[in-house]
mmCIF file of C-alpha atoms in Angstrom:
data_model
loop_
_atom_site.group_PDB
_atom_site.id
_atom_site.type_symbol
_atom_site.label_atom_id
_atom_site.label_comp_id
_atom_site.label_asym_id
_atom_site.label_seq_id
_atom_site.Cartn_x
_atom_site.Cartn_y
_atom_site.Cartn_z
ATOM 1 C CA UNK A 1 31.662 -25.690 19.382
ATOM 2 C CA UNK A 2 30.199 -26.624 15.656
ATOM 3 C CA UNK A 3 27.247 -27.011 17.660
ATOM 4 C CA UNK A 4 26.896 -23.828 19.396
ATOM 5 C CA UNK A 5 27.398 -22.168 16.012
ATOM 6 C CA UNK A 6 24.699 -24.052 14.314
ATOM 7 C CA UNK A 7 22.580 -23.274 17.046
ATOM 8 C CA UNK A 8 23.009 -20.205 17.205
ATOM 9 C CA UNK A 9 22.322 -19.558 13.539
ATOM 10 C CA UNK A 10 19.410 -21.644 13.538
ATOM 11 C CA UNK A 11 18.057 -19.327 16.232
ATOM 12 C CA UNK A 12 18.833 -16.182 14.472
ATOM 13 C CA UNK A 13 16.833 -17.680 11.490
ATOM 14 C CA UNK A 14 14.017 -18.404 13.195
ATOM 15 C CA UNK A 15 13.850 -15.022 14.975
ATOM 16 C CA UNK A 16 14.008 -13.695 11.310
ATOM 17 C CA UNK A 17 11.705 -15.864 10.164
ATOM 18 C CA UNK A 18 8.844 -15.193 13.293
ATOM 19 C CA UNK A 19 9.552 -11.690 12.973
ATOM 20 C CA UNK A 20 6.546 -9.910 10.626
ATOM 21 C CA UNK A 21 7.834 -7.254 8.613
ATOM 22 C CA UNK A 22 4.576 -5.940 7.577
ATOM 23 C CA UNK A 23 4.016 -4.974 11.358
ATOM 24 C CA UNK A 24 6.717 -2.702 10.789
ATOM 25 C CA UNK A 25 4.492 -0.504 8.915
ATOM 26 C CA UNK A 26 4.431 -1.717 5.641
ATOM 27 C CA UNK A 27 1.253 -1.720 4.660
ATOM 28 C CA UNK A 28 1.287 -4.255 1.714
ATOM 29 C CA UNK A 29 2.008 -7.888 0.869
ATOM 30 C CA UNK A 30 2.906 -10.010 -1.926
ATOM 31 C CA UNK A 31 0.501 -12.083 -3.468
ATOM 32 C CA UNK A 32 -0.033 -13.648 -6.510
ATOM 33 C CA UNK A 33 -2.334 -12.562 -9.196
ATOM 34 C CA UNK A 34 -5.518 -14.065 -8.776
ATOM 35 C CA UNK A 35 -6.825 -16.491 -11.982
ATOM 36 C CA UNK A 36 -7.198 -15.136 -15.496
ATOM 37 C CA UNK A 37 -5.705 -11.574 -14.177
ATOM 38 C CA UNK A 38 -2.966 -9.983 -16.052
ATOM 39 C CA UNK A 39 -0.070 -7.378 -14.958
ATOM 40 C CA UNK A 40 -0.712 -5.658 -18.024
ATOM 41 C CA UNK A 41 -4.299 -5.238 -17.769
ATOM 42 C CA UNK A 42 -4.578 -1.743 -17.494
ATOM 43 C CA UNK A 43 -3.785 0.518 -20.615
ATOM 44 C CA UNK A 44 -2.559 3.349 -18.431
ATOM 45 C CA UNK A 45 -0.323 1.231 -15.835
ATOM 46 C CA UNK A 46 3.385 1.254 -16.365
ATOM 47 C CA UNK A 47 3.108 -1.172 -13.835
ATOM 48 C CA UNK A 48 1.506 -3.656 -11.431
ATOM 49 C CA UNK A 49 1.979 -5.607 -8.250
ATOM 50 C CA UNK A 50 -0.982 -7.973 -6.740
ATOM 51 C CA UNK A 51 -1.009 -7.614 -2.892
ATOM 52 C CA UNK A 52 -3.118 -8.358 -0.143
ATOM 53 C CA UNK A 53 -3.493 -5.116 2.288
ATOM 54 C CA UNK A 54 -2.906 -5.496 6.305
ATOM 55 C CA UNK A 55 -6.105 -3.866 7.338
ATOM 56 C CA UNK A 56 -5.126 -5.183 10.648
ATOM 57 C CA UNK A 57 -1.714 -2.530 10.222
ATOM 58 C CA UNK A 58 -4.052 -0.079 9.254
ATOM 59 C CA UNK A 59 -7.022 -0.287 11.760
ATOM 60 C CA UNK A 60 -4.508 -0.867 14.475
ATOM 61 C CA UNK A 61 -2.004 2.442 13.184
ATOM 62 C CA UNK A 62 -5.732 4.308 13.357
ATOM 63 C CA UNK A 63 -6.855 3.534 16.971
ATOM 64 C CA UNK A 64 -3.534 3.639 18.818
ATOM 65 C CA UNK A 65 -3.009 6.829 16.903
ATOM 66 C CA UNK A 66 -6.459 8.299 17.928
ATOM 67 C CA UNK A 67 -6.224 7.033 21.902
ATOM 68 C CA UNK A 68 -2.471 8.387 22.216
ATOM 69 C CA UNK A 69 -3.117 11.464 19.975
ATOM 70 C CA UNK A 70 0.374 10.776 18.072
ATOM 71 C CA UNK A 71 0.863 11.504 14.585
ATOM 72 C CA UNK A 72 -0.276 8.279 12.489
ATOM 73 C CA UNK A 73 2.262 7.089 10.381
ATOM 74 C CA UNK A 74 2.079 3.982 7.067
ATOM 75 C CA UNK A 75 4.780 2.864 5.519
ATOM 76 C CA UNK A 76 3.218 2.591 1.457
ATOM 77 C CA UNK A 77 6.089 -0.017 0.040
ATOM 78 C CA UNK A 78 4.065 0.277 -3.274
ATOM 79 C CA UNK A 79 6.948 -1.393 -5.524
ATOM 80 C CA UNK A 80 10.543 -3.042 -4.065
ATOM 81 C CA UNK A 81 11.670 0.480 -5.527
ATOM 82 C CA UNK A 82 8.981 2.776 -4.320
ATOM 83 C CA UNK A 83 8.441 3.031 -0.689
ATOM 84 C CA UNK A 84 7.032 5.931 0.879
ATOM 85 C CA UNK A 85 6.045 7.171 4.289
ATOM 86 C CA UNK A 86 2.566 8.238 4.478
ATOM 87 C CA UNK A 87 1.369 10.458 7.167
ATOM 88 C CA UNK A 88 -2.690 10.664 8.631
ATOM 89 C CA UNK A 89 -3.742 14.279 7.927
ATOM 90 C CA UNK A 90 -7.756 13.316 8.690
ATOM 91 C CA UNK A 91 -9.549 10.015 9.051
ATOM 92 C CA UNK A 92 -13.306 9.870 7.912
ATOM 93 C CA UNK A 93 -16.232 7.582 8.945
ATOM 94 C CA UNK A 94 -17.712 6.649 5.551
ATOM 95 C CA UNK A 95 -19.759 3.476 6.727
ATOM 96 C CA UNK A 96 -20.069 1.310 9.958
ATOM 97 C CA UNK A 97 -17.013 -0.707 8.341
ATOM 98 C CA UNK A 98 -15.499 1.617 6.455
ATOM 99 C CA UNK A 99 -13.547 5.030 6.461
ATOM 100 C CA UNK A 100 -11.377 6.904 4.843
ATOM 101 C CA UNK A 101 -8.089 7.730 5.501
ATOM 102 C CA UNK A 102 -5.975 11.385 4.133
ATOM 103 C CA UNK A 103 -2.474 11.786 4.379
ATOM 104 C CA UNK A 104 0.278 12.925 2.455
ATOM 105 C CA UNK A 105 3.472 11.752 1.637
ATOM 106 C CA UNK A 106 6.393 12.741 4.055
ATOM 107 C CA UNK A 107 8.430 15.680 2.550
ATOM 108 C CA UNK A 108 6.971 15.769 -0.233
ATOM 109 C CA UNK A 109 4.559 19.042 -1.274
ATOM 110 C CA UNK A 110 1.327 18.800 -3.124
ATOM 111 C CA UNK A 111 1.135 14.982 -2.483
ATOM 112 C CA UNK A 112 -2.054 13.514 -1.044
ATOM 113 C CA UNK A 113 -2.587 9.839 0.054
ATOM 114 C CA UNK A 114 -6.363 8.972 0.089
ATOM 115 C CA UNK A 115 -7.443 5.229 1.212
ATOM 116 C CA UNK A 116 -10.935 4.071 1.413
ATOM 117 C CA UNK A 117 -11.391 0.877 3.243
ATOM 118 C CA UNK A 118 -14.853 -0.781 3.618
ATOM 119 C CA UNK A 119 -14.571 -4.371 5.459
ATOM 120 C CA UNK A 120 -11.505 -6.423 3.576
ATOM 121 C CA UNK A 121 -11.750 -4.027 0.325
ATOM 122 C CA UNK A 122 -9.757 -0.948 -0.402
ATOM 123 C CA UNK A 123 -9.246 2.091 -2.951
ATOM 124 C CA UNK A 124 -6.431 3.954 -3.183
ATOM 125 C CA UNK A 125 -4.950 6.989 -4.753
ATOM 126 C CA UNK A 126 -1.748 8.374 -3.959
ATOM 127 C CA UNK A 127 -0.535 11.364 -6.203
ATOM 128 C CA UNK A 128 3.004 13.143 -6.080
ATOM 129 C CA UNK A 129 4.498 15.745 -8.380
ATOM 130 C CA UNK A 130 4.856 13.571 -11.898
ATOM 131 C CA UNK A 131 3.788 10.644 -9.945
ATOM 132 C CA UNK A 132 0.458 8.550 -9.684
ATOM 133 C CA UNK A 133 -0.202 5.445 -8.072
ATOM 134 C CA UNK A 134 -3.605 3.655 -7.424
ATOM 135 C CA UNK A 135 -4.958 0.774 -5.502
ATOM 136 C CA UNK A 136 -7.741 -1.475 -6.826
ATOM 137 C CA UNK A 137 -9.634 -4.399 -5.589
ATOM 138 C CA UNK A 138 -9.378 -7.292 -8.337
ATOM 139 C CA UNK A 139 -10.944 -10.240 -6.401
ATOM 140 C CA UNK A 140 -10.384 -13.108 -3.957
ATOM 141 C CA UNK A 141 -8.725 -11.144 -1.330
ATOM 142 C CA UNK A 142 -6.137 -9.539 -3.839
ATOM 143 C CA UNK A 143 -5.472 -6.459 -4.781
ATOM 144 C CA UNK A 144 -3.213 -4.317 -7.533
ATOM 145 C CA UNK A 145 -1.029 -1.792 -7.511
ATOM 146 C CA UNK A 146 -0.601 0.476 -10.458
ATOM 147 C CA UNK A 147 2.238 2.783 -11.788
ATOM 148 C CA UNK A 148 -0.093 5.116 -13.738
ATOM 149 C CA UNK A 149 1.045 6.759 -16.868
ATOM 150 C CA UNK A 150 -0.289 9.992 -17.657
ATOM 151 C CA UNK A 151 0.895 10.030 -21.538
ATOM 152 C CA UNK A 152 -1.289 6.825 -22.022
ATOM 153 C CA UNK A 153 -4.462 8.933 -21.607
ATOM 154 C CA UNK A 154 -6.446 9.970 -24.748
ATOM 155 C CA UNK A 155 -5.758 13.672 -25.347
ATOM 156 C CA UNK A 156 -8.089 16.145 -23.847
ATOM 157 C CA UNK A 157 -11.120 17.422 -26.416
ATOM 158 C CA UNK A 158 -10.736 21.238 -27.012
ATOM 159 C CA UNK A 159 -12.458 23.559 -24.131
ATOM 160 C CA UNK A 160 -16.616 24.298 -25.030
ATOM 161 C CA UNK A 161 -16.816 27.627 -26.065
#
């Protein structure tokens, strides 16, 4: 009986552990930051995560979506606290490897989701009411994730007459 039970659970582990998440539509990845690269080292980010991107999630999520003509659908897990779902709204050929890819974030008005992807390299912005997030390269396969704040910005110079 002990047996059966430790069987068992081993099994269930290993299903856990075979099963990848980030095919579940999330679109981003832990990683570590890559040598002499700092959280903080952005003045205007709250906050930073290093990832690496599934542009296999993403490429895949674009062609099923264009041969079955469904509504194309990312899942942006920007922080463990911040996940949004982030919906195609048009995809753009930019370069034989690259495109870019408009959405918006799901019930939310006046967002916009923009993600330019050329080969293993991607730039994001994604922008809600109060919110702004961006996506930047930063080398060796690894890119961040920043929490912008707006108040860090240099005030605006007065309007040219």
């Amino acid at each position: 009986m002990i047996y059966r039970l430790r069987g068992l659970v081993l099994c269930l582990l290993l299903l856990q552990a075979c099963t990848p998440t980030q095919k579940h539509g999330a679109l981003f990845i832990q990683a570590n930051a890559p040598e002499n690269m700092s959280t903080r080292s952005k003045p205007t980010a709250m906050r930073a995560r290093f990832v690496k991107v599934d542009f296999d999630l993403l490429e895949e999520s674009v062609s099923v979506g264009n041969d079955t003509g469904s509504q194309i659908a990312l899942s942006l897990n920007l922080f463990g606290d911040t996940v949004y779902q982030a919906t195609l709204d048009s995809l753009e050929q930019n370069a034989p490897e690259g495109f870019a890819w408009i959405g918006h974030i799901d019930g939310v008005e006046y967002s916009q989701v923009t993600l330019v992807v050329e080969g293993d390299v991607m730039s994001g912005n994604i922008t809600l009411p109060g919110s702004i997030y961006q996506v930047r390269y930063v080398g060796e396969g690894i890119h961040a994730i920043y929490q912008i704040d707006q108040s860090a910005f240099p005030p605006e110079e007065p309007p040219l007459p």
